[in-house]
Amino acid sequence: MTLLDARVALQKTSLVDYPGKTAAVVFFPFCNLRCPWCHNGELITQGPAGRQSLIPLRDALSHIEKRRRVLGGVVLSGGEPTLFGALPSLIARIKGLGPAVKLDTNGTNPAMIKELLASGERRPDYIALDVKFAPRRYAGLEVSGAPPPSDARPIAERLAESLTLIRQSGVPHELRSLALPHEHFTEEDVDALAPLAADSPWHFRAFRPGACLDPAWNAAPPTPPERVASLAAYARSFL
């Protein structure tokens, strides 16, 4: 299968996924994590709705090229885009069309991030890295045998390397955490993540139920704004 034959999902226009830019969002199927609250579960598990949403990558690139004068950016999301082996070539191709490129990643594949940052034409213009909770708790999310198979280190080590690479690159970036309900994300998680965050921008968002990978999470309450603000304030005391 060639690069252009790969199948992805496409959101043609977004005003919220790339800070300050009108963007298209390309979603890659598959992920090496299984977060039960994930809103893209059909995409990463290739359920019927997920498969139906996929189009050839050539069609997504055609849309981007046609709207290159309108789109300020393209967001590469998922799923987990760093599992896509041809990601460096794709970024170079999109940047050649004009739009800036933002990468959304879970940070568990530092080898790909290192490869992307090594070349200007393949380097994302913005990176958003999701930090779920304390790294020691990731073991319950990781899919056994999932890529990247060449890196068997604990996720905590891979996250730390990814964050170091991103910070040292000078690429604008942010960390993102979802304020999960029922004490699934607490101040103890902030304690564990703060050394990794260092001086990086760190954003907290509220959990909203609906279309979760684990249907049980659809019955969970949305996170109150005051809880999100409290966690952000606590993180701010470290940074």
Backbone as numpy.savetxt, mean C-alpha at the origin, in Angstrom:
# Nx Ny Nz CAx CAy CAz Cx Cy Cz
3.43 -14.72 -20.33 2.59 -13.52 -20.33 3.46 -12.28 -20.33
3.18 -11.35 -21.20 3.95 -10.12 -21.28 3.47 -9.12 -20.23
4.25 -8.07 -20.07 3.88 -7.00 -19.14 2.48 -6.48 -19.43
2.18 -6.24 -20.70 0.91 -5.62 -21.06 -0.27 -6.58 -20.90
0.00 -7.88 -20.83 -1.08 -8.85 -20.66 -1.46 -9.05 -19.20
-0.62 -8.57 -18.27 -0.95 -8.70 -16.85 -2.30 -8.05 -16.59
-3.03 -8.59 -15.63 -4.37 -8.09 -15.37 -4.41 -7.32 -14.05
-5.06 -6.18 -14.09 -5.15 -5.28 -12.94 -6.57 -4.72 -12.88
-6.89 -4.09 -11.77 -8.13 -3.32 -11.67 -7.78 -1.84 -11.78
-8.72 -1.05 -12.26 -8.44 0.37 -12.50 -9.56 1.24 -11.96
-9.18 2.23 -11.17 -10.09 3.32 -10.81 -9.65 4.51 -11.67
-10.51 4.94 -12.56 -10.08 5.90 -13.58 -9.75 7.27 -13.02
-10.44 7.66 -11.96 -10.19 8.98 -11.39 -10.34 8.94 -9.88
-9.38 9.53 -9.19 -9.45 9.67 -7.74 -8.91 11.04 -7.36
-9.58 11.68 -6.41 -9.13 12.97 -5.90 -8.52 12.84 -4.51
-8.45 11.62 -3.96 -8.01 11.46 -2.58 -6.81 10.51 -2.40
-6.41 9.79 -3.42 -5.38 8.77 -3.24 -3.96 9.28 -3.45
-3.80 10.41 -4.13 -2.46 10.99 -4.33 -2.53 12.43 -3.83
-1.83 12.74 -2.74 -1.93 14.08 -2.16 -1.71 15.19 -3.18
-2.73 16.03 -3.34 -2.60 17.20 -4.19 -2.73 16.94 -5.68
-3.08 15.71 -6.08 -3.14 15.41 -7.51 -4.42 14.65 -7.86
-4.93 14.92 -9.06 -5.95 14.06 -9.65 -5.24 12.84 -10.20
-5.70 11.66 -9.85 -4.94 10.45 -10.17 -5.84 9.33 -10.66
-5.25 8.42 -11.39 -5.84 7.11 -11.65 -5.19 6.13 -10.68
-5.94 5.09 -10.29 -5.40 4.11 -9.35 -5.40 2.74 -10.02
-4.23 2.12 -10.07 -4.08 0.77 -10.61 -3.93 -0.19 -9.43
-4.84 -1.16 -9.36 -4.83 -2.13 -8.26 -4.29 -3.47 -8.76
-3.28 -3.99 -8.08 -2.72 -5.29 -8.42 -3.39 -6.37 -7.58
-3.76 -7.49 -8.18 -4.32 -8.59 -7.40 -3.22 -9.29 -6.60
-3.62 -10.03 -5.61 -2.75 -10.85 -4.77 -2.01 -10.00 -3.73
-1.77 -10.64 -2.60 -1.05 -10.01 -1.50 -0.46 -11.11 -0.64
0.67 -10.83 0.01 1.29 -11.81 0.88 0.79 -11.70 2.32
-0.17 -10.79 2.56 -0.80 -10.66 3.87 -2.30 -10.90 3.72
-2.93 -11.29 4.80 -4.38 -11.47 4.82 -4.94 -10.70 6.01
-5.09 -9.40 5.84 -5.66 -8.56 6.89 -7.17 -8.75 6.86
-7.79 -9.21 7.93 -9.22 -9.52 7.89 -10.11 -8.32 7.63
-9.60 -7.12 7.88 -10.38 -5.89 7.65 -10.19 -5.32 6.25
-9.39 -5.98 5.41 -9.08 -5.46 4.07 -10.35 -5.28 3.24
-10.48 -4.11 2.61 -11.65 -3.82 1.77 -11.47 -4.33 0.33
-10.28 -4.85 0.02 -10.03 -5.37 -1.33 -9.92 -6.89 -1.31
-10.66 -7.53 -0.42 -10.55 -8.98 -0.28 -10.85 -9.75 -1.54
-11.87 -9.33 -2.29 -12.23 -10.02 -3.53 -11.09 -9.95 -4.54
-10.33 -8.87 -4.48 -9.22 -8.70 -5.43 -8.05 -9.60 -5.06
-7.70 -9.65 -3.77 -6.50 -10.40 -3.41 -6.75 -11.90 -3.34
-7.99 -12.32 -3.11 -8.29 -13.75 -3.09 -8.82 -14.25 -4.42
-9.01 -13.31 -5.37 -9.53 -13.63 -6.69 -10.91 -14.27 -6.63
-11.78 -13.66 -5.80 -13.18 -14.05 -5.80 -13.85 -13.60 -7.08
-15.09 -14.00 -7.31 -15.78 -13.68 -8.57 -15.78 -12.18 -8.90
-16.10 -11.35 -7.90 -16.14 -9.91 -8.15 -14.75 -9.37 -8.45
-13.74 -9.94 -7.77 -12.36 -9.50 -8.01 -11.90 -9.84 -9.41
-12.18 -11.06 -9.85 -11.77 -11.46 -11.21 -12.50 -10.63 -12.27
-13.76 -10.33 -12.01 -14.55 -9.58 -12.98 -14.05 -8.15 -13.14
-13.41 -7.62 -12.10 -12.94 -6.23 -12.15 -11.63 -6.07 -12.90
-10.96 -7.18 -13.22 -9.63 -7.10 -13.82 -9.70 -6.82 -15.32
-8.75 -6.01 -15.77 -8.60 -5.71 -17.19 -7.13 -5.87 -17.55
-6.80 -6.05 -18.83 -5.38 -6.11 -19.21 -4.68 -4.79 -18.87
-3.44 -4.90 -18.44 -2.67 -3.71 -18.10 -2.56 -2.77 -19.30
-2.54 -3.30 -20.51 -2.46 -2.45 -21.69 -3.65 -1.49 -21.75
-4.84 -1.95 -21.29 -6.01 -1.09 -21.31 -5.89 0.02 -20.26
-5.33 -0.32 -19.10 -5.12 0.69 -18.08 -4.12 1.74 -18.56
-3.05 1.30 -19.21 -2.05 2.25 -19.73 -2.65 3.10 -20.84
-3.52 2.52 -21.63 -4.18 3.29 -22.69 -5.01 4.42 -22.09
-5.74 4.12 -21.01 -6.52 5.15 -20.33 -5.62 6.26 -19.79
-4.50 5.86 -19.17 -3.57 6.84 -18.61 -3.00 7.72 -19.71
-2.66 7.10 -20.83 -2.11 7.89 -21.93 -3.14 8.87 -22.48
-4.39 8.44 -22.62 -5.43 9.32 -23.16 -5.69 10.51 -22.23
-5.53 10.28 -20.92 -5.86 11.33 -19.95 -4.60 11.95 -19.34
-3.50 11.84 -20.03 -2.22 12.30 -19.47 -2.22 13.80 -19.19
-3.05 14.57 -19.90 -3.10 16.02 -19.66 -3.97 16.37 -18.46
-4.77 15.40 -18.01 -5.67 15.63 -16.87 -5.10 15.00 -15.60
-4.49 13.85 -15.75 -4.00 13.13 -14.58 -2.65 13.69 -14.13
-2.61 14.10 -12.87 -1.33 14.54 -12.32 -0.51 13.38 -11.80
-1.19 12.26 -11.53 -0.48 11.13 -10.98 -1.19 9.81 -11.23
-0.46 8.74 -10.99 -0.98 7.38 -11.05 -0.55 6.69 -9.75
-1.52 6.08 -9.07 -1.24 5.36 -7.83 -1.19 3.86 -8.14
-0.14 3.21 -7.69 0.01 1.76 -7.84 -0.28 1.14 -6.48
-1.38 0.42 -6.39 -1.86 -0.09 -5.11 -2.21 -1.56 -5.25
-3.01 -2.07 -4.32 -3.32 -3.49 -4.43 -4.37 -3.93 -3.44
-4.23 -5.21 -3.00 -3.10 -6.10 -3.18 -1.77 -5.49 -2.76
-0.72 -6.11 -3.21 0.63 -5.63 -2.92 1.42 -5.51 -4.22
1.62 -4.27 -4.71 2.26 -4.08 -6.02 3.72 -4.52 -6.08
4.44 -4.55 -4.93 5.86 -4.93 -5.02 6.04 -6.42 -5.30
4.96 -7.20 -5.33 5.06 -8.61 -5.71 5.04 -8.77 -7.23
4.75 -7.68 -7.94 4.69 -7.70 -9.41 6.10 -7.50 -9.95
6.67 -8.56 -10.52 8.07 -8.52 -10.91 8.42 -7.44 -11.91
7.46 -7.06 -12.76 7.73 -6.05 -13.79 7.42 -4.64 -13.31
7.28 -4.45 -11.99 6.93 -3.12 -11.46 7.93 -2.04 -11.88
9.25 -2.28 -11.86 10.17 -1.22 -12.29 9.91 -0.75 -13.72
9.69 -1.71 -14.62 9.42 -1.34 -16.01 8.12 -0.58 -16.14
7.11 -0.98 -15.36 5.82 -0.30 -15.42 5.94 1.15 -14.95
6.66 1.37 -13.85 6.82 2.74 -13.34 7.53 3.60 -14.38
8.58 3.06 -14.98 9.29 3.82 -16.02 8.36 4.16 -17.18
7.51 3.23 -17.54 6.59 3.44 -18.66 5.58 4.54 -18.32
5.02 4.50 -17.10 4.04 5.52 -16.71 4.69 6.89 -16.62
5.86 6.96 -16.02 6.53 8.25 -15.90 6.89 8.80 -17.27
7.16 7.91 -18.21 7.43 8.36 -19.57 6.23 9.01 -20.23
5.02 8.67 -19.75 3.80 9.28 -20.28 3.53 10.65 -19.67
4.18 10.94 -18.53 4.01 12.26 -17.93 3.59 12.28 -16.48
2.59 11.47 -16.05 2.13 11.54 -14.66 3.20 11.10 -13.66
3.13 11.68 -12.46 3.94 11.20 -11.35 3.37 9.87 -10.86
4.20 9.11 -10.16 3.80 7.78 -9.69 3.89 7.70 -8.17
2.81 7.25 -7.56 2.78 6.99 -6.11 2.66 5.49 -5.90
3.44 4.96 -4.97 3.42 3.54 -4.65 2.81 3.34 -3.28
1.78 2.51 -3.20 1.22 2.06 -1.92 1.76 0.67 -1.64
2.37 0.47 -0.47 3.00 -0.82 -0.20 2.88 -1.19 1.27
2.97 -2.50 1.55 3.00 -2.93 2.95 4.42 -3.04 3.48
5.42 -2.78 2.63 6.80 -2.70 3.09 7.47 -4.02 3.37
6.87 -5.15 2.99 7.45 -6.44 3.33 8.42 -6.97 2.27
8.62 -6.22 1.19 9.50 -6.66 0.11 10.58 -5.60 -0.14
11.52 -5.44 0.80 12.53 -4.39 0.65 13.42 -4.57 -0.58
13.57 -5.81 -1.07 14.41 -6.01 -2.25 13.84 -5.26 -3.45
12.52 -5.30 -3.63 11.90 -4.57 -4.73 11.98 -3.07 -4.49
11.77 -2.64 -3.26 11.86 -1.21 -2.96 13.27 -0.70 -3.25
14.26 -1.48 -2.89 15.66 -1.09 -3.16 15.90 -0.97 -4.66
15.35 -1.92 -5.43 15.52 -1.88 -6.88 14.86 -0.63 -7.47
13.68 -0.29 -6.99 12.97 0.88 -7.50 13.73 2.17 -7.20
14.29 2.25 -6.01 14.95 3.49 -5.58 16.32 3.67 -6.21
16.84 2.62 -6.84 18.19 2.68 -7.40 18.24 3.40 -8.73
17.09 3.65 -9.35 17.07 4.24 -10.69 16.05 5.36 -10.76
16.47 6.51 -11.30 15.56 7.65 -11.38 14.32 7.39 -12.19
14.46 6.70 -13.31 13.31 6.49 -14.17 12.33 5.46 -13.60
12.80 4.65 -12.67 11.94 3.64 -12.05 11.54 4.02 -10.63
11.96 5.16 -10.19 11.75 5.58 -8.80 10.37 6.20 -8.64
9.57 5.72 -7.68 8.29 6.39 -7.42 8.52 7.83 -6.97
7.54 8.67 -7.23 7.64 10.07 -6.82 7.08 10.27 -5.41
6.34 9.28 -4.92 5.76 9.35 -3.58 5.50 7.92 -3.13
5.72 7.64 -1.86 5.51 6.29 -1.33 4.67 6.38 -0.06
3.62 5.57 0.01 2.83 5.42 1.22 3.00 4.00 1.72
3.46 3.86 2.95 3.73 2.54 3.52 2.77 2.30 4.68
1.99 1.23 4.57 1.04 0.88 5.62 1.77 0.16 6.75
1.58 0.63 7.97 2.07 -0.09 9.15 0.83 -0.52 9.94
0.64 -1.82 10.04 -0.62 -2.38 10.53 -0.75 -2.26 12.05
0.27 -2.75 12.74 0.36 -2.73 14.20 1.76 -3.20 14.56
2.01 -3.52 15.82 3.35 -3.93 16.24 3.88 -5.04 15.33
5.12 -4.90 14.85 5.65 -5.90 13.90 5.55 -7.34 14.38
5.68 -7.59 15.70 5.60 -8.97 16.20 4.23 -9.59 15.92
3.21 -8.78 15.68 1.85 -9.29 15.46 1.59 -9.63 13.99
2.51 -9.29 13.10 2.31 -9.56 11.68 2.28 -11.05 11.36
2.88 -11.86 12.22 2.97 -13.30 11.92 1.60 -13.90 11.66
0.58 -13.38 12.29 -0.76 -13.91 12.09 -1.39 -13.48 10.78
-0.75 -12.56 10.07 -1.30 -12.05 8.81 -0.62 -12.65 7.59
0.61 -13.11 7.74 1.41 -13.52 6.58 0.93 -14.85 6.02
0.84 -14.92 4.70 0.43 -16.14 4.02 1.64 -17.06 3.90
1.49 -18.28 4.37 2.59 -19.23 4.34 3.03 -19.49 2.90
4.33 -19.36 2.67 4.88 -19.64 1.35 4.67 -18.55 0.32
4.07 -17.42 0.74 3.81 -16.34 -0.21 5.12 -15.62 -0.54
5.19 -15.00 -1.72 6.39 -14.24 -2.06 6.50 -13.03 -1.14
7.67 -12.43 -0.98 8.90 -12.77 -1.70 9.61 -13.98 -1.08
9.73 -15.10 -1.83 10.31 -16.33 -1.28 11.79 -16.22 -0.98
12.47 -15.22 -1.56 13.91 -15.10 -1.38 14.29 -14.42 -0.07
13.31 -13.93 0.68 13.59 -13.19 1.91 12.77 -13.81 3.05
13.40 -14.68 3.80 12.71 -15.40 4.87 12.85 -14.72 6.22
13.41 -13.51 6.24 13.57 -12.81 7.51 12.22 -12.46 8.12
12.17 -12.27 9.43 10.92 -11.82 10.06 10.45 -10.50 9.44
9.15 -10.30 9.44 8.60 -9.08 8.85 9.16 -7.83 9.52
9.41 -7.88 10.82 9.93 -6.70 11.52 11.23 -6.22 10.88
12.10 -7.16 10.50 13.36 -6.78 9.87 13.14 -6.21 8.48
12.20 -6.81 7.75 11.94 -6.32 6.39 11.29 -4.93 6.42
10.37 -4.73 7.35 9.76 -3.40 7.49 10.81 -2.35 7.81
11.68 -2.67 8.76 12.72 -1.72 9.17 13.62 -1.37 7.99
13.99 -2.37 7.18 14.85 -2.10 6.02 14.12 -1.24 4.99
12.85 -1.55 4.74 12.09 -0.76 3.77 12.00 0.70 4.20
11.71 0.92 5.46 11.59 2.30 5.95 12.92 3.03 5.89
14.00 2.34 6.22 15.33 2.96 6.13 15.65 3.34 4.68
15.37 2.43 3.76 15.62 2.71 2.34 14.82 3.93 1.87
13.56 3.98 2.26 12.69 5.07 1.81 13.14 6.40 2.40
13.45 6.40 3.70 13.89 7.65 4.34 15.19 8.16 3.72
16.13 7.25 3.50 17.43 7.65 2.98 17.36 8.08 1.52
16.32 7.66 0.81 16.20 8.00 -0.61 15.82 9.46 -0.84
15.17 10.07 0.14 14.69 11.44 -0.03 13.37 11.53 -0.77
12.79 10.39 -1.15 11.49 10.40 -1.83 10.41 10.81 -0.83
9.53 11.77 -1.18 8.42 12.10 -0.28 7.63 10.86 0.06
7.27 10.73 1.33 6.61 9.50 1.76 5.77 9.76 2.99
4.97 8.76 3.34 4.18 8.81 4.56 3.95 7.39 5.06
3.72 7.28 6.35 3.26 6.02 6.94 1.78 6.15 7.23
1.06 5.02 7.16 -0.37 5.04 7.38 -0.75 3.90 8.32
-1.58 4.22 9.30 -2.10 3.20 10.20 -3.61 3.33 10.29
-4.27 2.19 10.32 -5.71 2.16 10.47 -6.03 1.96 11.96
-6.79 2.90 12.51 -7.18 2.81 13.92 -8.30 1.78 14.03
-7.91 0.53 14.26 -8.86 -0.58 14.27 -9.70 -0.57 15.54
-10.92 -1.09 15.46 -11.81 -1.10 16.63 -11.46 -2.22 17.61
-12.17 -2.22 18.74 -12.05 -3.29 19.75 -10.61 -3.46 20.23
-9.89 -2.37 20.33 -8.52 -2.43 20.85 -7.60 -3.31 20.00
-7.92 -3.46 18.72 -7.02 -4.21 17.83 -5.78 -3.38 17.47
-5.86 -2.08 17.67 -4.69 -1.21 17.50 -4.66 -0.28 18.71
-3.59 -0.36 19.50 -3.54 0.36 20.76 -2.26 1.18 20.87
-2.15 1.86 22.00 -0.93 2.64 22.28 0.30 1.73 22.32
0.13 0.47 22.67 1.27 -0.46 22.66 1.78 -0.67 21.24
0.89 -0.67 20.28 1.32 -0.78 18.88 2.08 0.47 18.46
1.61 1.63 18.90 2.33 2.88 18.61 3.72 2.84 19.22
3.82 2.34 20.46 5.13 2.21 21.11 6.09 1.39 20.24
5.59 0.28 19.69 6.44 -0.62 18.91 6.80 -0.03 17.55
5.90 0.76 16.97 6.13 1.29 15.63 6.91 2.60 15.63
6.87 3.34 16.72 7.50 4.66 16.75 8.99 4.64 16.38
9.78 3.65 16.86 11.20 3.64 16.44 11.36 3.46 14.94
10.44 2.72 14.30 10.51 2.55 12.85 10.09 3.83 12.12
9.11 4.52 12.70 8.59 5.72 12.04 9.62 6.83 12.02
10.44 6.91 13.09 11.45 7.97 13.20 10.81 9.32 12.92
11.31 10.06 11.92 10.78 11.40 11.63 9.87 11.40 10.40
9.36 10.25 10.01 8.49 10.18 8.83 7.09 10.67 9.17
6.39 11.32 8.22 4.98 11.66 8.44 4.19 10.38 8.68
3.29 10.43 9.67 2.55 9.24 10.07 1.08 9.61 10.22
0.23 9.03 9.39 -1.19 9.37 9.36 -2.03 8.24 9.94
-3.04 8.61 10.70 -3.98 7.65 11.28 -5.35 7.85 10.65
-5.98 6.74 10.27 -7.30 6.79 9.65 -8.27 5.93 10.43
-9.53 6.26 10.32 -10.56 5.50 11.02 -10.94 4.26 10.24
-11.18 3.18 10.94 -11.73 1.97 10.33 -13.21 2.20 10.00
-13.61 1.73 8.82 -15.01 1.75 8.42 -15.40 0.35 7.97
-16.45 -0.23 8.53 -16.85 -1.59 8.12 -17.45 -1.57 6.72
-17.46 -2.76 6.11 -18.05 -2.91 4.78 -17.12 -3.59 3.82
-17.56 -4.69 3.21 -16.80 -5.44 2.21 -15.45 -5.91 2.74
-15.38 -6.25 4.01 -14.13 -6.72 4.60 -13.83 -8.16 4.17
-12.55 -8.49 4.11 -12.13 -9.85 3.74 -12.78 -10.88 4.66
-12.75 -10.63 5.96 -13.46 -11.47 6.92 -14.82 -10.83 7.19
-15.91 -11.46 6.77 -17.24 -10.85 6.94 -17.56 -10.46 8.38
-16.94 -11.13 9.34 -17.21 -10.80 10.73 -16.83 -9.35 11.04
-15.85 -8.82 10.31 -15.43 -7.45 10.54 -16.46 -6.44 10.04
-17.38 -6.86 9.22 -18.41 -5.93 8.74 -19.38 -5.54 9.86
-19.38 -6.32 10.94 -20.23 -6.00 12.08 -19.51 -5.14 13.11
-18.22 -4.88 12.89 -17.46 -4.06 13.83 -17.87 -2.60 13.70
-17.81 -1.85 14.78 -18.19 -0.43 14.72 -17.11 0.40 14.05
-17.48 1.49 13.38 -16.47 2.41 12.88 -15.70 3.05 14.03
-14.46 3.39 13.81 -13.64 3.99 14.86 -14.08 5.42 15.11
-14.39 5.78 16.34 -14.79 7.17 16.63 -13.66 8.15 16.32
-13.97 9.33 15.81 -12.93 10.32 15.50 -12.04 10.65 16.69
-12.63 10.68 17.88 -11.82 11.02 19.05 -10.78 9.95 19.36
-11.07 8.69 19.00 -10.08 7.63 19.21 -8.92 7.80 18.22
-9.24 8.12 16.99 -8.20 8.37 15.99 -7.31 9.53 16.43
-7.95 10.61 16.90 -7.19 11.78 17.34 -6.31 11.44 18.54
-6.82 10.60 19.43 -6.05 10.22 20.62 -4.80 9.43 20.23
-4.94 8.48 19.31 -3.78 7.71 18.87 -2.76 8.59 18.16
-3.25 9.51 17.33 -2.34 10.41 16.62 -1.58 11.29 17.60
-2.28 11.78 18.63 -1.64 12.63 19.64 -0.59 11.84 20.40
-0.89 10.58 20.69 0.07 9.75 21.41 1.31 9.53 20.55
1.11 9.24 19.26 2.26 9.06 18.36 3.08 10.34 18.26
2.38 11.47 18.25 3.08 12.76 18.13 4.01 13.01 19.31
3.70 12.43 20.45 4.56 12.62 21.63 5.93 11.96 21.46
6.02 11.01 20.50 7.29 10.34 20.24 8.09 11.03 19.15
7.39 11.72 18.23 8.01 12.13 16.97 8.16 13.63 16.88
